[in-house]
Structure formats: C-alpha cells, structure tokens
Coordinates of C-alpha atoms in Angstrom, one line a residue:
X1 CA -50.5 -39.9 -24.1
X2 CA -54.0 -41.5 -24.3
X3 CA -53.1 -43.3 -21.0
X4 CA -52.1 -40.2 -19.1
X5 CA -55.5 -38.9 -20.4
X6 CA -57.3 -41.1 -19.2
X7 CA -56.2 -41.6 -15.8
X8 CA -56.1 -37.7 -15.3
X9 CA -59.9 -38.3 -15.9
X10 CA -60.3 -40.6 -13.4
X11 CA -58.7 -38.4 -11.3
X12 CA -61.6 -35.9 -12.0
X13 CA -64.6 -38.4 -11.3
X14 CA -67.7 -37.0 -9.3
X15 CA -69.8 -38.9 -7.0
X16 CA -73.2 -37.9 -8.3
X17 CA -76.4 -38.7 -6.5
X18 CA -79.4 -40.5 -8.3
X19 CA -83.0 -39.3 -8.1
X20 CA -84.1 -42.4 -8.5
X21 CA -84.5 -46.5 -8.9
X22 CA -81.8 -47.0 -12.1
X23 CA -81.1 -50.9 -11.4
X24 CA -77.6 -51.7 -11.9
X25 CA -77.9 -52.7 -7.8
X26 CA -78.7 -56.3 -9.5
X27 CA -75.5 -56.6 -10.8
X28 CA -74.3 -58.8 -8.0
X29 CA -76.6 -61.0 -8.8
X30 CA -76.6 -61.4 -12.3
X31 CA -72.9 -62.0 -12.2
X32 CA -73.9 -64.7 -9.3
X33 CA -76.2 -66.4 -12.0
X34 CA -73.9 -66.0 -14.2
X35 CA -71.4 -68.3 -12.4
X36 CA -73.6 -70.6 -11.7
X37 CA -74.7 -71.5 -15.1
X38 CA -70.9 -71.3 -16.4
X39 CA -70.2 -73.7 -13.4
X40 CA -66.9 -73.7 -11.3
X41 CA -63.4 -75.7 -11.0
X42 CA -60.9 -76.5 -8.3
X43 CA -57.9 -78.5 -8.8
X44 CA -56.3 -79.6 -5.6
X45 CA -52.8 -81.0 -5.4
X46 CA -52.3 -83.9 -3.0
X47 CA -48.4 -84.4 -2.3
X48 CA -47.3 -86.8 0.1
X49 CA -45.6 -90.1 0.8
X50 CA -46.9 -93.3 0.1
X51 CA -49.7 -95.0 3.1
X52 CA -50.9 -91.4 4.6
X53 CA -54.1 -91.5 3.0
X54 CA -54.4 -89.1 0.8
X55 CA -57.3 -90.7 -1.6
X56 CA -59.7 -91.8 1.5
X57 CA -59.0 -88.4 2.4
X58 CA -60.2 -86.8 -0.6
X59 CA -62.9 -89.3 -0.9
X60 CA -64.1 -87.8 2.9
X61 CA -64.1 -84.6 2.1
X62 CA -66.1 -84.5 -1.0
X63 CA -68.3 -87.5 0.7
X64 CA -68.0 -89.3 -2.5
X65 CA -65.9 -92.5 -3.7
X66 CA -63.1 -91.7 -6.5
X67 CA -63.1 -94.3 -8.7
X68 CA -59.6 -95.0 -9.8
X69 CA -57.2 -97.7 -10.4
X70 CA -54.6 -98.4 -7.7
X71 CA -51.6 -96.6 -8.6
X72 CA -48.3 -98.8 -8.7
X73 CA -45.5 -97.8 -6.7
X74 CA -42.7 -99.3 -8.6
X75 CA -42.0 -96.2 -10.7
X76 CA -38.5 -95.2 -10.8
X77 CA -39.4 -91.6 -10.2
X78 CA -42.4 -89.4 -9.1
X79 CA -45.6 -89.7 -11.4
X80 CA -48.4 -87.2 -11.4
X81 CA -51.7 -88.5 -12.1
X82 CA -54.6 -86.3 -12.6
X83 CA -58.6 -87.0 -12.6
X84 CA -61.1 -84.6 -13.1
X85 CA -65.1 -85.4 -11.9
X86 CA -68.2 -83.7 -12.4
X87 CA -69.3 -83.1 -9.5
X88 CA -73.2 -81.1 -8.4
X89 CA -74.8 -80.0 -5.2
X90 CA -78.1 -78.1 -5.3
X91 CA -77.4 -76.4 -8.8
X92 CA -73.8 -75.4 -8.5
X93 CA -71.7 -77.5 -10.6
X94 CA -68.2 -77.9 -10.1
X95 CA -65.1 -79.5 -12.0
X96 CA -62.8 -80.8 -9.4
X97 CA -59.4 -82.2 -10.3
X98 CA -57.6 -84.3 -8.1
X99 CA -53.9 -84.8 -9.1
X100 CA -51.6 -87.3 -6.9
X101 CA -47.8 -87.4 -6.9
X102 CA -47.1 -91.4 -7.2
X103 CA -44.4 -92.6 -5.9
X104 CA -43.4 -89.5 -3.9
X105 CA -40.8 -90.4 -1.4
X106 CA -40.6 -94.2 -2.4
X107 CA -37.1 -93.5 -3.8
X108 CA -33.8 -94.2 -2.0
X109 CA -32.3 -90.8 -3.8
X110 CA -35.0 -88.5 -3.1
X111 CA -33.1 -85.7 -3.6
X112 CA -35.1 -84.6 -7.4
X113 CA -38.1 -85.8 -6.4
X114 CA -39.8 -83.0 -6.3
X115 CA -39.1 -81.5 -9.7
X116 CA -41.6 -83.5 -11.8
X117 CA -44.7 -81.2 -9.1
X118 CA -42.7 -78.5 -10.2
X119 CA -42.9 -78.8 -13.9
X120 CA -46.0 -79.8 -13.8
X121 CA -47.5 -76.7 -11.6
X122 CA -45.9 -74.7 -14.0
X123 CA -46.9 -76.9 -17.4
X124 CA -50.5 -75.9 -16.4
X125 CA -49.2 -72.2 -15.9
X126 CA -47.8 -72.4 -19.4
X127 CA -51.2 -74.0 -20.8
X128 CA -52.9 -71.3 -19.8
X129 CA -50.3 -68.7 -20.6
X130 CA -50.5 -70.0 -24.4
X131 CA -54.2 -69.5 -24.4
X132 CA -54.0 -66.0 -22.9
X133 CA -51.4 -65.2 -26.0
X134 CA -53.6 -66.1 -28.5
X135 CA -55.3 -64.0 -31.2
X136 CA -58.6 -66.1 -31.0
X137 CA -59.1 -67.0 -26.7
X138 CA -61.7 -69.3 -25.8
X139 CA -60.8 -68.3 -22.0
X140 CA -64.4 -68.7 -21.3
X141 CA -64.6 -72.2 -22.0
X142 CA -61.1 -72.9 -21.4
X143 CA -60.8 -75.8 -18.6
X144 CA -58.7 -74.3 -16.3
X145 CA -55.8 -76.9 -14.7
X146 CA -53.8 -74.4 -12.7
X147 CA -53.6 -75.9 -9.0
X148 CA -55.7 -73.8 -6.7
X149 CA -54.7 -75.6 -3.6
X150 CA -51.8 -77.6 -2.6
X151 CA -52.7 -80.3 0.6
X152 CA -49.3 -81.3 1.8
X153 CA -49.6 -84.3 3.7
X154 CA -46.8 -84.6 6.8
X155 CA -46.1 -87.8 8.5
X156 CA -47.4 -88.2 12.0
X157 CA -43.7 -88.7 13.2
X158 CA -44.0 -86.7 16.3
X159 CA -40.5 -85.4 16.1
X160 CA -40.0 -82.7 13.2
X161 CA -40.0 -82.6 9.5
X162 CA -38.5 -84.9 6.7
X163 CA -35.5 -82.8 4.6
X164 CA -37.9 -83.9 1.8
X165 CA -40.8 -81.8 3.2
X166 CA -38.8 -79.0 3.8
X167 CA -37.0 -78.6 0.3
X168 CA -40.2 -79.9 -1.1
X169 CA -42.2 -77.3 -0.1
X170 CA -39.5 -74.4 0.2
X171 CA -39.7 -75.1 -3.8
X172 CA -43.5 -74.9 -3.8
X173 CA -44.7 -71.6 -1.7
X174 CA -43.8 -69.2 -4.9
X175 CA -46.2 -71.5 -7.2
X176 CA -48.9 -72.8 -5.2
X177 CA -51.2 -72.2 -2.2
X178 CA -49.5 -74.6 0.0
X179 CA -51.5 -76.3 2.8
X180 CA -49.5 -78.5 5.6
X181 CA -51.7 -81.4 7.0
X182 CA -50.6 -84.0 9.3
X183 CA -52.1 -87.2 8.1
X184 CA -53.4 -90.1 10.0
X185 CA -52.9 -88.0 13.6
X186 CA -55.0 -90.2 15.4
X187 CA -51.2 -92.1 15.2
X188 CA -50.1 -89.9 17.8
X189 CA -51.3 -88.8 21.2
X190 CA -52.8 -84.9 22.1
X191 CA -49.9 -83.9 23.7
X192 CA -47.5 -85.2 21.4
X193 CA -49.5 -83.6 18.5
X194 CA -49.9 -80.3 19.8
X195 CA -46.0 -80.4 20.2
X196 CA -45.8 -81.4 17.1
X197 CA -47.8 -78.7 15.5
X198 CA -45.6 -76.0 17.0
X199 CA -42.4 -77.8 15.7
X200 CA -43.8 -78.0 12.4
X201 CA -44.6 -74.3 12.3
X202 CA -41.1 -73.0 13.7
X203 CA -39.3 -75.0 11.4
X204 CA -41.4 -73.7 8.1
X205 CA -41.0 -69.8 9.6
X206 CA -37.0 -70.9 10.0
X207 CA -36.3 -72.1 6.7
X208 CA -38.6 -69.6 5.3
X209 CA -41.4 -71.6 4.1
X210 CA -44.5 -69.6 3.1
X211 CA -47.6 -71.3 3.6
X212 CA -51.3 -70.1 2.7
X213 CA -52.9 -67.5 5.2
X214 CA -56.4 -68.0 5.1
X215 CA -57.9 -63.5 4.2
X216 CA -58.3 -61.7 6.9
X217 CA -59.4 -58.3 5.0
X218 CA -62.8 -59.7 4.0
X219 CA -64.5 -58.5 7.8
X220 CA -67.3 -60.9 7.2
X221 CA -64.7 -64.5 7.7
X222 CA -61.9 -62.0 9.0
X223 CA -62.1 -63.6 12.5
X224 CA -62.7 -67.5 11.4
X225 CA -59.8 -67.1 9.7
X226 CA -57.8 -65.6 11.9
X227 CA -58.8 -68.6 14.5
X228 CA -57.7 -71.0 11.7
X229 CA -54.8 -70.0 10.7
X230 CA -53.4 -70.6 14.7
X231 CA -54.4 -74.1 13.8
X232 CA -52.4 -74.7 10.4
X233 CA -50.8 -77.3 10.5
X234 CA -54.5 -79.1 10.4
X235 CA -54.6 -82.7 11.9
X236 CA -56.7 -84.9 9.6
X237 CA -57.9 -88.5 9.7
X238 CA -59.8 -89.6 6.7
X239 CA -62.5 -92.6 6.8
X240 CA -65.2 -93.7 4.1
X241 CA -66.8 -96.1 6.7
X242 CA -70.0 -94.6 8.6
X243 CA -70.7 -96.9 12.6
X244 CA -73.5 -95.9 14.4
X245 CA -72.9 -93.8 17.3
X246 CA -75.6 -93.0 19.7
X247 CA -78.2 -92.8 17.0
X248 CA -76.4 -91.2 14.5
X249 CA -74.8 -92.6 11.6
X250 CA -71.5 -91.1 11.5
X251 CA -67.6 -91.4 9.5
X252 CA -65.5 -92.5 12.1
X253 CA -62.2 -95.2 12.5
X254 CA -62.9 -98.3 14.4
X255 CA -59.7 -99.1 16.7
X256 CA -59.6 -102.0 19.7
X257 CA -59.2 -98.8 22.2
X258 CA -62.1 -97.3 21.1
X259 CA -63.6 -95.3 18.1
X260 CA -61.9 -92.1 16.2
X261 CA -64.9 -89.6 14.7
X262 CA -64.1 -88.2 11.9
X263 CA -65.9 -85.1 12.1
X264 CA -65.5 -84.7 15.8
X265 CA -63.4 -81.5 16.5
X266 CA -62.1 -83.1 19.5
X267 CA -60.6 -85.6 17.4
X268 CA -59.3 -84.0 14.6
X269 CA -59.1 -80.9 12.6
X270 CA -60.9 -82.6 9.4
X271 CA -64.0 -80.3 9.7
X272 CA -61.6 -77.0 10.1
X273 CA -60.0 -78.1 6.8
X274 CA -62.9 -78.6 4.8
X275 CA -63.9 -75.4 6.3
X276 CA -61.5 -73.5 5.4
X277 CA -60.7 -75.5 2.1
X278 CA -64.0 -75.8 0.7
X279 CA -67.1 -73.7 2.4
X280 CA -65.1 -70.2 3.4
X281 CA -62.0 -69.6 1.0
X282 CA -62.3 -71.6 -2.2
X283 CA -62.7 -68.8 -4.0
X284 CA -59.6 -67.0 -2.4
X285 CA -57.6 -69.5 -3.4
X286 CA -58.7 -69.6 -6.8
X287 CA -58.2 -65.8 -6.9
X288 CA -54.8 -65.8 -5.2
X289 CA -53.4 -68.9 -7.8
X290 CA -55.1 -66.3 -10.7
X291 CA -53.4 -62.9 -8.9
X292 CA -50.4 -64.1 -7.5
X293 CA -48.9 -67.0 -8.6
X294 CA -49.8 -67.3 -12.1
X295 CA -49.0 -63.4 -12.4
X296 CA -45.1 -64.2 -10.8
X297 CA -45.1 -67.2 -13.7
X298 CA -46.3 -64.6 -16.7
X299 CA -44.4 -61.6 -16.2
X300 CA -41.0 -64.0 -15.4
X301 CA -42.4 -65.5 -18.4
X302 CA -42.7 -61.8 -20.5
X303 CA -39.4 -60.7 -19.5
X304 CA -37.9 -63.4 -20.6
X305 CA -39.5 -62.6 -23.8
X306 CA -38.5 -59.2 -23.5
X307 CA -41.6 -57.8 -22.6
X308 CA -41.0 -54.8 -19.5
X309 CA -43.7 -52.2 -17.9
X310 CA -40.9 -49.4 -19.2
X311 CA -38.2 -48.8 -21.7
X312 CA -34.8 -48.1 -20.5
X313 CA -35.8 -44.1 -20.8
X314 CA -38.7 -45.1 -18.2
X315 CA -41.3 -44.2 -21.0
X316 CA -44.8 -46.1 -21.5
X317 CA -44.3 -49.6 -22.4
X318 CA -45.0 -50.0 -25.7
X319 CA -46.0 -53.6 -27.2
X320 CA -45.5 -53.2 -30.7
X321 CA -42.4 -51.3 -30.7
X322 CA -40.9 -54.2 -28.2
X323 CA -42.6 -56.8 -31.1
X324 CA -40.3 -54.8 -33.1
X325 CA -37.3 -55.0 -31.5
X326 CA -37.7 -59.0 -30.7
X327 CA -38.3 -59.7 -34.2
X328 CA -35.7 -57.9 -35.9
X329 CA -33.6 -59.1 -33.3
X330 CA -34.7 -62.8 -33.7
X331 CA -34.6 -62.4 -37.5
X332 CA -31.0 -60.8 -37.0
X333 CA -30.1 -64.0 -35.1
X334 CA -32.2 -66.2 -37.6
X335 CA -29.6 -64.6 -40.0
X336 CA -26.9 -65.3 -38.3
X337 CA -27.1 -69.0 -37.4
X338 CA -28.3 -69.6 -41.8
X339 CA -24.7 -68.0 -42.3
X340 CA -23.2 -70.0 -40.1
X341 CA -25.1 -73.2 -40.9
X342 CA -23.9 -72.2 -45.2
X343 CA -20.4 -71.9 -43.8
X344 CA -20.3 -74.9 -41.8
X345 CA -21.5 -76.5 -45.2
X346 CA -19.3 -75.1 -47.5
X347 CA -16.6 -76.4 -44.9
X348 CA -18.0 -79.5 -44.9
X349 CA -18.1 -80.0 -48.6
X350 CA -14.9 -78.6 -49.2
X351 CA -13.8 -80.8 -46.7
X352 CA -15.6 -83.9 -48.3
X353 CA -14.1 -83.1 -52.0
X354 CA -10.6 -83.1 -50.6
X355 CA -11.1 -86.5 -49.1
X356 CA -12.9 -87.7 -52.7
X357 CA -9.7 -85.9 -54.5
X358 CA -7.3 -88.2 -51.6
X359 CA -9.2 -91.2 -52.1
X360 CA -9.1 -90.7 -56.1
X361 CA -5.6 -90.5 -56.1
X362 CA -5.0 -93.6 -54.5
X363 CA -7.3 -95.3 -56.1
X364 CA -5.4 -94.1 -59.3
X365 CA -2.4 -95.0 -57.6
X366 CA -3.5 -98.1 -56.9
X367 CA -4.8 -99.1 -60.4
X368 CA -1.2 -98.0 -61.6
X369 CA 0.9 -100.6 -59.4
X370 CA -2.2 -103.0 -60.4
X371 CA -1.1 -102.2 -63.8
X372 CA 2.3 -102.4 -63.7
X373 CA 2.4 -105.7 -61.4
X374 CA 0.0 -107.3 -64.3
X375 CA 2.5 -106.5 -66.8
X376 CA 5.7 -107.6 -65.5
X377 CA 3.7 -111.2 -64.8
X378 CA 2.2 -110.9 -68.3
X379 CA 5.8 -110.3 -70.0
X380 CA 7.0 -113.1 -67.6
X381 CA 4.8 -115.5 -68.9
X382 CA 5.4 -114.8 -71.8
X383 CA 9.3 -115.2 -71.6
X384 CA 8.5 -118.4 -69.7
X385 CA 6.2 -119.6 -72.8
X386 CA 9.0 -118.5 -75.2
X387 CA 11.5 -120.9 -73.4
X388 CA 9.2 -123.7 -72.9
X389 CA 8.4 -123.4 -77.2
X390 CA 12.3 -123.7 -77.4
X391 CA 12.5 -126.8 -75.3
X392 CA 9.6 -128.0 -77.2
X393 CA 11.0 -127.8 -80.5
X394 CA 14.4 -128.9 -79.2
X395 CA 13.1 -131.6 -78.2
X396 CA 11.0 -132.4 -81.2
X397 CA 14.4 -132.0 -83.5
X398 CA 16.2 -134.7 -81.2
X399 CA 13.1 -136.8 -81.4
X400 CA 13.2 -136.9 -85.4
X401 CA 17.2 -137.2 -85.3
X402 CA 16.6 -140.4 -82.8
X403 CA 13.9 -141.7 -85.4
X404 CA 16.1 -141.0 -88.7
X405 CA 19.1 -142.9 -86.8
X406 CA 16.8 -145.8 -85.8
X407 CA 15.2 -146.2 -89.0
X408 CA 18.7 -146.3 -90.5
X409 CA 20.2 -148.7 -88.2
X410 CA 17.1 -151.0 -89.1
X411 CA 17.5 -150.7 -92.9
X412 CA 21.6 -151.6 -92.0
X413 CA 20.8 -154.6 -90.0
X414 CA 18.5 -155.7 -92.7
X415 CA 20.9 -155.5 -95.4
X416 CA 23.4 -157.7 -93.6
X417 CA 21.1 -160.7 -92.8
X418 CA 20.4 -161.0 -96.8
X419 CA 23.7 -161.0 -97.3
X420 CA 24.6 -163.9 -95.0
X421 CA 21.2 -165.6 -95.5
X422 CA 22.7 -165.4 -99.5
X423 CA 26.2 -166.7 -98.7
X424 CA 25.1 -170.0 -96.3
X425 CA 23.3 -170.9 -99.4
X426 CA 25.9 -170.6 -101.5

C-alpha cells in the first residue's frame, strides 16, 4: 500500500519555477569531487592464447611497465592470475586490475578450458553479492573485482576463428563486456586483415556471439562510437620500445622491412582501443558490468533463493514473508534430514548389536569346543598316566621277584660250596 502511495505521488509532481539562485546546480560537481577523492577502479580481463602479447600490450596502453613474474606454462589447466596497481594521473587515482588466463589454449583437450574464466567472473560476482547481503556493508570501501572489460585477444590467422574462441566467448557475452582484438596484426597484410575483420564479425553475429557496443544514446560520443563500433574487431600491436622517428620519440616495432608505429592509425587500431577503452567509455563499462551483468548474476542468484518481484497471486513482493517461507521451509527440511540421520543411526546400531550378538555366539561357541577338546586330552592323559603307573609298578613287582630269586639262588650256591669244601677235608 505504501508503495502504490507513493508512486501515485510521483505521478502528481509539479514542475515549479524558482525565483531565485537556490544552489543545488553544484551538485554535479560535488559528486565529481567526490569521485575523485574516493578514487576509481577497472579490472580488465585479458584472455588469450599463449605469445599474442597480451602483457606488452597492457604495459602500452597504460604506458607503464607491470612488474610481474613470468608465468609458467606448464599448468595442467587454465590459471587466472590477478594484479592490482595503484596507479595516478593529475589527481585521479585509479585501482586497475589486470587478470591473465595462464595457460589458455596450451592444452591438447581444450574443450573445459574456459570454465576456470567462468567461475572466476562469477566468484567476483558472488564476492560482491555477499557484501551487498550483509547487515553491516562497507560497499564504500569495498574493493570492487568484478571484470569491467573483457580484451579477447584473436590470433592473426587470416582465415576465421578457433572453435576455442567461439565457445569461449559464446560462454562469456552474458557475464562480461566482451572486446575482440586481433593481436600482433602487423602479422598479416591490409588486405588480408580487413578480410579478416569481416570474417570475424559474421561468424560472432552467426553463432550469436554478443560483443560490447560502444553507447550511442549519450549525443555528446554518440557518433565516435558509432564510427568505432564498424571497426570492432580492433587490430592491435603492442611495443614498450620508443625509436626516434623524424624528431619524435615514438612506440613503434622495429622489423628488417621497415618500422611498425604503434600509435599510427594507419598501422593499427591501438589508439581506437585505448580510445574507446580508456578516455570515452570506461565508465560505461563499469556501469553496464554494475547494471547488466551483475544484475542477470543477482536476481538468478535470488530466485534460486526464492526471492521473486511477485507472489504467485501477482501481489507486491514481500521480503519477510518470503524469509518466512524459506526458513520454515529449510527448517522443515533441516527436520527432515536429523530424522533421517536418527534412523539411519538406529539402523546402524541395531545393525552393529546384531553382529556383536553373532560374533558373541561364536565366540561362546568357540570357547565350548575349546573346552570340550581340552577335556577329552586332559582325561586322555590321564588314562595314559594311569596305564603307564600300572606298567610302573608291574614292573617294579617283577624287579623285586627277580632280586628275591637272585638273592636266594646265591644263599643256595653258598650253602653247597661249605658243604663240599667240609667233605674234601674230611
């Protein structure tokens, strides 16, 4: 109800004229001042294979030198890398991360190589989803790492695109502001290149491929970008080193045939992109990541949740009553599994005391053959020590009968030697 008031009074708002100087006309610029003191930041994605430049090209266009440690290329899968630098021009600070996708394409089954971008893009949509959801929000300090930008670095093949490009990016439009770039195009001749370009573009339109399209509502860069967006894909060369042409010092590429300048239009499309990328739409693309994809990513995220604009009975949405609903229900489910979790248990103890009980018995069993086995060799022993006692004593009766019989024969023999010893001497 308090919603349908309210937008029944906006419904009923007058334009009033003022009489007079009030001052709120310098709200443009204290929200300008604003920024600048908070400072900015820009995350750019570089995705790519391996060898088509994608640091010296960073490096060129923020005319700086990354310091970094050489990525190794002997991952078994794709590795993101991010690296954030402070970086000031005039008095406008900004936070740029850079994040690189090692390893892309360096894989002989390339077919999952581009899920690890994908969780990451949305792991940073997540982050800042969590932070969003809490009671206590420190958004204003919060360091945002959604991707703004995505440069998508093509190789300067000449003929069309890699399957990997294609699924790559058909996988990428819905979460990022996509880019296309053909690296190193100084690889390839004009007329090839220009070819090139219109390949590249039918065959993202044909498998439905949405790139970013530089505003053209905003009437004061309507027509740059309009001009611009004809020339996506960009062709970029990126160089650090600076040779003296005429008697400037200028970033160019140093071949045998000649000398490729870097920021010569006729040579490339390097000052178009950082154009477009950094001096006319930076902040559009920090918008549209804000208003577009982040919003697809939270209000998936919400319904998942159970979160919806209306109730089944198309009335207001109402956040508590939904907290409601999701708690009793996830309490109701929380229920649920403890039951089954206590019945699994009892189950499992029941089943355990039966296998004690089994395993009792036979140990009883066991002990009772034990038993039984140790008695019939006990009384067997016994009966054997019995008969052996006999033998014994047998024995020691025939031994005393032998001595009784010798000591008579003796006492006999004795009698009869006296007896002739008595008649020779008679």
């Amino acid at each position: 109800m308090a919603a349908a008031e309210v937008a029944r009074q906006g419904e009923g708002c007058r334009t009033v004229p003022l009489s007079g100087h009030v001052g709120f006309d310098s709200l443009p610029d204290q929200l300008v001042n604003k920024s600048v003191n908070h400072g900015f930041c820009f995350n750019i994605l570089c995705v790519g294979e391996t060898g088509l430049g994608k640091s010296t090209l960073m490096d060129t266009l923020f005319n700086t030198k990354f310091e970094g440690d050489p990525a190794s290329h002997s991952q078994p899968g794709v590795q993101l890398k991010s690296s954030t630098y402070d970086l000031q021009e005039s008095n406008v600070n900004l936070k740029l991360t850079i994040v690189s996708t090692v390893g892309f394409g360096d894989q002989i089954n390339k077919e999952d190589s581009y899920k690890p971008i994908v969780e990451f893009i949305d792991a940073q949509f997540e982050a800042y989803l969590q932070e969003e959801l809490k009671i206590r929000r420190v958004l204003h300090n919060y360091h945002d790492t959604r991707i703004h930008a995505c440069l998508y670095f093509i190789a300067p093949t000449g003929h069309s695109l890699k399957s990997l490009d294609l699924v790559t990016m058909k996988k990428l439009d819905s979460k990022v502001n996509i880019i296309p770039i053909i690296a190193k195009s100084d690889a390839i001749s004009k007329s090839e290149l220009t070819k090139f370009k219109i390949k590249i573009t039918s065959e993202l339109v044909s498998n439905g491929v949405q790139i970013y399209q530089f505003p053209t509502d905003d009437e004061s860069v309507a027509e740059i970008n309009g001009t611009m967006n004809a020339h996506l894909p960009f062709a970029v060369i990126g160089s650090t080193e600076e040779l003296k042409i005429g008697n400037k010092m200028m970033k160019a590429r140093q071949y045998p045939w000649g000398t490729v300048q870097v920021e010569n239009e006729a040579h490339c499309d390097f000052v178009k992109l950082r154009e477009m990328l950094i001096r006319v739409n930076m902040e559009d693309l920090r918008e549209q990541t804000h208003t577009r994809h982040y919003e697809l990513y939270r209000r998936c995220k919400l319904e998942e949740m159970g979160f919806k604009d209306t109730d089944p009975d198309s009335k207001p949405f109402s956040l508590q009553e939904t907290y409601e609903a999701k708690r009793n229900e996830f309490l109701g489910e929380l229920q649920k599994k403890e039951e089954a979790m206590r019945q699994m248990f009892v189950q499992r103890v029941k089943e355990k005391e039966a296998e004690l009980k089994e395993a009792e018995k036979e140990l009883h069993e066991k002990f009772d053959r034990l038993k039984k086995l140790h008695q019939d060799e006990k009384k067997k022993l016994e009966d054997k020590k019995k008969s052996l006692d006999d033998e014994v004593n047998a024995f020691k009766q025939r031994k005393t009968a032998a001595e009784l019989l010798q000591s008579q024969a003796q006492q006999a023999g004795g009698s009869q030697t006296l007896k002739r010893d008595k008649e020779r001497k008679n």
